[in-house]
CSV table of C-alpha atoms in Angstrom, one decimal:
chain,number,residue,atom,x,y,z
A,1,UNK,CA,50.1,49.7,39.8
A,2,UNK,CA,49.0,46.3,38.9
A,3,UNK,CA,47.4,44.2,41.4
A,4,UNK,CA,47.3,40.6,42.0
A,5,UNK,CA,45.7,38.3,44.3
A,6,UNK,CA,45.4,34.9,46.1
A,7,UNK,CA,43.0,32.8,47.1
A,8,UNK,CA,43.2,31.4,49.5
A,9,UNK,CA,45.9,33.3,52.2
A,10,UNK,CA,46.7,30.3,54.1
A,11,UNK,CA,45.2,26.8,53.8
A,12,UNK,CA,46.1,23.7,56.2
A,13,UNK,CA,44.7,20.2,54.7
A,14,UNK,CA,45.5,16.6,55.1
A,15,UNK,CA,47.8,14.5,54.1
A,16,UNK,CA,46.4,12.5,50.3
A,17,UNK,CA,43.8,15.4,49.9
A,18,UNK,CA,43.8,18.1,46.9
A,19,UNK,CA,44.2,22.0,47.4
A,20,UNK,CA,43.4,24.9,44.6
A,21,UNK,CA,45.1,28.3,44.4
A,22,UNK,CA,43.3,30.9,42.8
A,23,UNK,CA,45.5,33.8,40.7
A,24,UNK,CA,44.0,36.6,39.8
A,25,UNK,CA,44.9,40.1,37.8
A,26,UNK,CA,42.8,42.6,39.6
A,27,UNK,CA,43.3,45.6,36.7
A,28,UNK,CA,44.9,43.8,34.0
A,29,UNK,CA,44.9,41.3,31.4
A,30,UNK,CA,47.5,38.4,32.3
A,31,UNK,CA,48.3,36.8,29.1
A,32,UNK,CA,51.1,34.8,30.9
A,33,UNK,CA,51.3,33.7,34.4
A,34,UNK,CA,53.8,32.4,36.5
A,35,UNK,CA,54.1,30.3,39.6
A,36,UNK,CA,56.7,29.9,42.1
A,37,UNK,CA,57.6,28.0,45.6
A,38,UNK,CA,59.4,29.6,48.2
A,39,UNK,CA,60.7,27.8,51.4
A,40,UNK,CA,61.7,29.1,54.3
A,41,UNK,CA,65.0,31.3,54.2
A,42,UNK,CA,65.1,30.3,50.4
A,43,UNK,CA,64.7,31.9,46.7
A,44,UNK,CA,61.7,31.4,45.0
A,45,UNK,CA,61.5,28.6,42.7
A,46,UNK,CA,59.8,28.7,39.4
A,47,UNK,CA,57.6,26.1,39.1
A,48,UNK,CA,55.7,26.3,35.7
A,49,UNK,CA,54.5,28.7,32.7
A,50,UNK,CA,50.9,29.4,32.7
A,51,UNK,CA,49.9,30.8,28.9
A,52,UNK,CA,46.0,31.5,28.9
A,53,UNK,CA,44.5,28.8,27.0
A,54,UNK,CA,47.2,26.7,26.2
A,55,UNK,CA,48.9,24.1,28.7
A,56,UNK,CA,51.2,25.4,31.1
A,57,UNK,CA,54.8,24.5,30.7
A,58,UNK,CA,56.7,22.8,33.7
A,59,UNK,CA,60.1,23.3,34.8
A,60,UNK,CA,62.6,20.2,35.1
A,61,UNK,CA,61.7,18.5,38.4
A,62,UNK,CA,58.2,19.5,38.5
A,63,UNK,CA,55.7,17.0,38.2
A,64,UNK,CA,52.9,18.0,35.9
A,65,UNK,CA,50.6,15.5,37.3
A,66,UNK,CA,50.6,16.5,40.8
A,67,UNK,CA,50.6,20.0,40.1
A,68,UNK,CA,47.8,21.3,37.6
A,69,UNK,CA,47.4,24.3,36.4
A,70,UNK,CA,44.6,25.7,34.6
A,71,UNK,CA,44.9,29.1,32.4
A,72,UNK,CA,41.1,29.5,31.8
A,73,UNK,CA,41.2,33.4,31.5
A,74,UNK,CA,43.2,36.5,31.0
A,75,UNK,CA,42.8,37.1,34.6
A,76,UNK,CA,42.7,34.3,36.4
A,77,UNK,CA,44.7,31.0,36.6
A,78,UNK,CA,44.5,27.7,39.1
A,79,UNK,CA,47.5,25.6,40.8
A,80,UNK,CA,45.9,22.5,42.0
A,81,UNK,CA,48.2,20.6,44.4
A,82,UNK,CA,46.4,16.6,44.3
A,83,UNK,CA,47.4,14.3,46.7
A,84,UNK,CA,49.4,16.5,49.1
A,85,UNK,CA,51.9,15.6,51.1
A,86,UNK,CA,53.9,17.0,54.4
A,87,UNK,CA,56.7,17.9,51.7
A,88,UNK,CA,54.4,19.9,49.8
A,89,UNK,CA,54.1,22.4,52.5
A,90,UNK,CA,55.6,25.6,51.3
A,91,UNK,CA,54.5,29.5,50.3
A,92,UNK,CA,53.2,29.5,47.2
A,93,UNK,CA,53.6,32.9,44.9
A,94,UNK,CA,52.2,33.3,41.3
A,95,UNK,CA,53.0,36.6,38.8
A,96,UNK,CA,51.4,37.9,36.0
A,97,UNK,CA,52.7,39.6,33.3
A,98,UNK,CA,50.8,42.7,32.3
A,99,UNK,CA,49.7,43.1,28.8
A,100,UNK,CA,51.7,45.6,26.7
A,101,UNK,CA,55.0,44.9,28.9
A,102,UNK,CA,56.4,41.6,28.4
A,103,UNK,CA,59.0,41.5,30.7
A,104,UNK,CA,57.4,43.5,34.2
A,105,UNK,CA,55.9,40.6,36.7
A,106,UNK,CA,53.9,41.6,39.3
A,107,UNK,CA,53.6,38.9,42.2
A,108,UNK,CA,50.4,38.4,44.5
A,109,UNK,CA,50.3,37.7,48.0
A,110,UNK,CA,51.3,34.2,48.6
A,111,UNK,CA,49.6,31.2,49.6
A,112,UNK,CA,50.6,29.3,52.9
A,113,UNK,CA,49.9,25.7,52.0
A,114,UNK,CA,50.5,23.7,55.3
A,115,UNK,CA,50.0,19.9,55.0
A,116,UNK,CA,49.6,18.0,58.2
B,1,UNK,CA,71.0,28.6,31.0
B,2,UNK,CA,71.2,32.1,33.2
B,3,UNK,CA,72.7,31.6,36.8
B,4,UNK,CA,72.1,35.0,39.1
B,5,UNK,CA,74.3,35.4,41.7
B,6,UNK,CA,73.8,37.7,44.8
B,7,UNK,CA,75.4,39.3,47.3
B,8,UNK,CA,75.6,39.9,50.5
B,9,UNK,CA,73.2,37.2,51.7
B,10,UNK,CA,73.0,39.2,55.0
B,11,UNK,CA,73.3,43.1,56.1
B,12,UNK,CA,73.0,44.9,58.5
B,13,UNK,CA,73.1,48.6,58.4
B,14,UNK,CA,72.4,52.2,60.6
B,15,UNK,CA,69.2,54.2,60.3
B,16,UNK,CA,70.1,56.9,57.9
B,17,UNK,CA,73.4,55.0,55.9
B,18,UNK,CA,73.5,53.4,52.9
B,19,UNK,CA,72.8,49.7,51.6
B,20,UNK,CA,73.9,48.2,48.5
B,21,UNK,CA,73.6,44.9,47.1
B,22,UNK,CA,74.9,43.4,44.7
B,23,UNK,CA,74.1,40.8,41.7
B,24,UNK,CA,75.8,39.0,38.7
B,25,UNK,CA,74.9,37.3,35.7
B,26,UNK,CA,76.1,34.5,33.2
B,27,UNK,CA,73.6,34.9,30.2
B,28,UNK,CA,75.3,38.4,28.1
B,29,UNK,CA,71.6,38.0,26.2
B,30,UNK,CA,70.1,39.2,29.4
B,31,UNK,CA,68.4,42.2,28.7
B,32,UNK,CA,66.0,43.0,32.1
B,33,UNK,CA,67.0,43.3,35.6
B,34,UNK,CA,64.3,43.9,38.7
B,35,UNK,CA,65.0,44.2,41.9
B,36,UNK,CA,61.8,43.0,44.2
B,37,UNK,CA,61.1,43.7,48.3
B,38,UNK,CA,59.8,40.5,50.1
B,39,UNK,CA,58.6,41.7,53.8
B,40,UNK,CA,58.0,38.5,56.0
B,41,UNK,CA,55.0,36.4,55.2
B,42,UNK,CA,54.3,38.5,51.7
B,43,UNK,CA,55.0,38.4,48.5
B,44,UNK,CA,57.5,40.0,46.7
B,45,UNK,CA,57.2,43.8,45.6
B,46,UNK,CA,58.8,44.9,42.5
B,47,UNK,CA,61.0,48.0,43.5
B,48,UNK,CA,63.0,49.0,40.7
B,49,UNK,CA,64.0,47.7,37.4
B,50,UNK,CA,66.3,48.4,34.9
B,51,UNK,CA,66.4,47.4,30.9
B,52,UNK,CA,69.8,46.6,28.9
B,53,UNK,CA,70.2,50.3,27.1
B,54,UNK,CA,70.1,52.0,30.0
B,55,UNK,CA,73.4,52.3,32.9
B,56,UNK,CA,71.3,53.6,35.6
B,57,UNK,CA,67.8,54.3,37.0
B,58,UNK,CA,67.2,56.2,40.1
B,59,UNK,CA,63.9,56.3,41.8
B,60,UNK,CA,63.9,59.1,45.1
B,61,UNK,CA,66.2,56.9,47.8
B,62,UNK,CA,66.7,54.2,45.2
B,63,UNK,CA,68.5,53.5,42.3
B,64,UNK,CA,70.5,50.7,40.4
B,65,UNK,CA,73.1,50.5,37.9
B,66,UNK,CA,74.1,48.0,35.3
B,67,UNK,CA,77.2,47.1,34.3
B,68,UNK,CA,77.3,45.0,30.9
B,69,UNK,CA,80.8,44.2,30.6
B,70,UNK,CA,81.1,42.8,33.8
B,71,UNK,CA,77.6,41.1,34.0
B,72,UNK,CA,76.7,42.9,37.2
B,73,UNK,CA,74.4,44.7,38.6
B,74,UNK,CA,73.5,46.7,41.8
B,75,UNK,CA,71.0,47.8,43.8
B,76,UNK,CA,71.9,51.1,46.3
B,77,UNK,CA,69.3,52.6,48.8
B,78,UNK,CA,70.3,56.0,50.8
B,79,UNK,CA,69.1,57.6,53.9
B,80,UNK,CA,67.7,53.8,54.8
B,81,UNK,CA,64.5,53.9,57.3
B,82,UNK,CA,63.8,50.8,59.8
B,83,UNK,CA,61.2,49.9,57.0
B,84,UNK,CA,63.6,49.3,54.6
B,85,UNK,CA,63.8,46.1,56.4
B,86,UNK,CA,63.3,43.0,54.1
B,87,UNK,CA,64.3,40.5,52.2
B,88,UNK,CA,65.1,41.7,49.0
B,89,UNK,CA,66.0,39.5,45.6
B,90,UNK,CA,67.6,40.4,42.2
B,91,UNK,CA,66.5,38.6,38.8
B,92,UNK,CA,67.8,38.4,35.3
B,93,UNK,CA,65.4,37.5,32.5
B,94,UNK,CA,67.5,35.8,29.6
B,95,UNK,CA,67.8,37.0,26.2
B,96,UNK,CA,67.2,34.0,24.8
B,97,UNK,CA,63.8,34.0,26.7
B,98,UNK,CA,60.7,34.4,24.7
B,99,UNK,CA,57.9,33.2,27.7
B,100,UNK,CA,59.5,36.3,30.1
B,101,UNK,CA,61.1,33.9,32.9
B,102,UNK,CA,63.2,35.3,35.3
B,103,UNK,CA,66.2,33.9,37.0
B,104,UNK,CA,66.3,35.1,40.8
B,105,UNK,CA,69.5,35.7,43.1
B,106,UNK,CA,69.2,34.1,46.6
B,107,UNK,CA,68.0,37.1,48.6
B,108,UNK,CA,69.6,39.3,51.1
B,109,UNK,CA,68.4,39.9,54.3
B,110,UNK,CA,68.5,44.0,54.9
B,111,UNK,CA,68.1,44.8,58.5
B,112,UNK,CA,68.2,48.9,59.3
B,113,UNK,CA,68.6,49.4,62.9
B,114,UNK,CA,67.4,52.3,64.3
């Protein structure tokens, strides 16, 4: 089946500092990308659209500026989380849609983001 | 927009019974329904899915059926192991969607006891 991956697993940084997430199809070409937050005991929550080369699109409530993404390839995209903050803690999940079905998302591991 | 609801949020069941859960949706447009396994600390694990033109899908101890007219949707496992254990989510992507979002249910907790 299609793979996806993280990188990295887990990451624990300060509070004001900036942390990138790495998405990446393993066997596949990702023309769309998606990411998600999950808190504990809850749903996931989209977050944003990532469309290789073209800017992502954000869901209401999601601040654009503090969470970039970058769509530089079929294969891989970027969340950037800038100036975290102890709310920002959470497990972060993207998807990616594999080329030829354009409804089938297959997730990746999650990212542990743990802001002290 | 499409609202997903799901249900039980919690079960518990015996090594070797059944499990169902189930799921409804607002949007009739909706045309694609996966079901996805989350274990703890992972991400989720798509298990099943099922399309609009199509009332069921089976898949060995899985299988789930669609019901149109009533806007719901169910997933049923038999003969359920201790690994079975998970959280496990519905979704709904909307008809009117063109960028493939899905809209996920809340998540029910499956716990097989042995």
């Amino acid at each position: 089946g299609a793979v996806v991956s993280q990188h990295p697993s887990r990451v624990i940084c300060k509070s004001g500092t900036s942390v990138k997430i790495e998405c990446r199809s393993l066997d596949f070409q990702a023309t769309t990308m998606f990411w998600y937050r999950q808190f504990p005991k809850q749903s996931l929550m989209l977050m944003a659209t990532s469309n290789e080369g073209s800017k992502a699109t954000y869901e209401q409530g999601v601040e654009k500026d503090k969470f970039l993404i970058n769509h530089a390839s079929l294969t891989l995209s970027t969340l950037t989380v800038t100036s975290a903050h102890p709310e920002d803690s959470s497990f972060y999940i993207c998807s990616a849609v594999s080329g030829g079905r354009t409804d089938t998302q297959y997730f990746g591991p999650g990212t542990r983001l743990t802001v002290l | 927009g499409e609202n997903v609801e799901q249900h039980p949020s919690t079960l518990s069941v015996q090594e070797g019974d059944s499990a169902v859960i189930k799921c409804t949706y607002s949007d009739s447009a909706s045309n694609y329904f996966p079901w996805y396994k989350q274990e703890l600390g992972k991400g989720p694990q798509l298990i099943i899915d099922i399309r609009s033109n199509v009332g069921e899908k089976k898949d060995q101890r899985i299988a789930v059926t669609l019901n149109k007219t009533a806007k719901h949707f169910s997933l049923h496992i038999t003969e359920t192991q201790p690994e079975d254990s998970a959280v496990y989510f519905c979704a709904a992507r909307g008809g009117s969607s063109n960028t493939g979002k899905l809209i996920f249910g809340q998540g029910t907790t499956l716990q097989v006891k042995p």
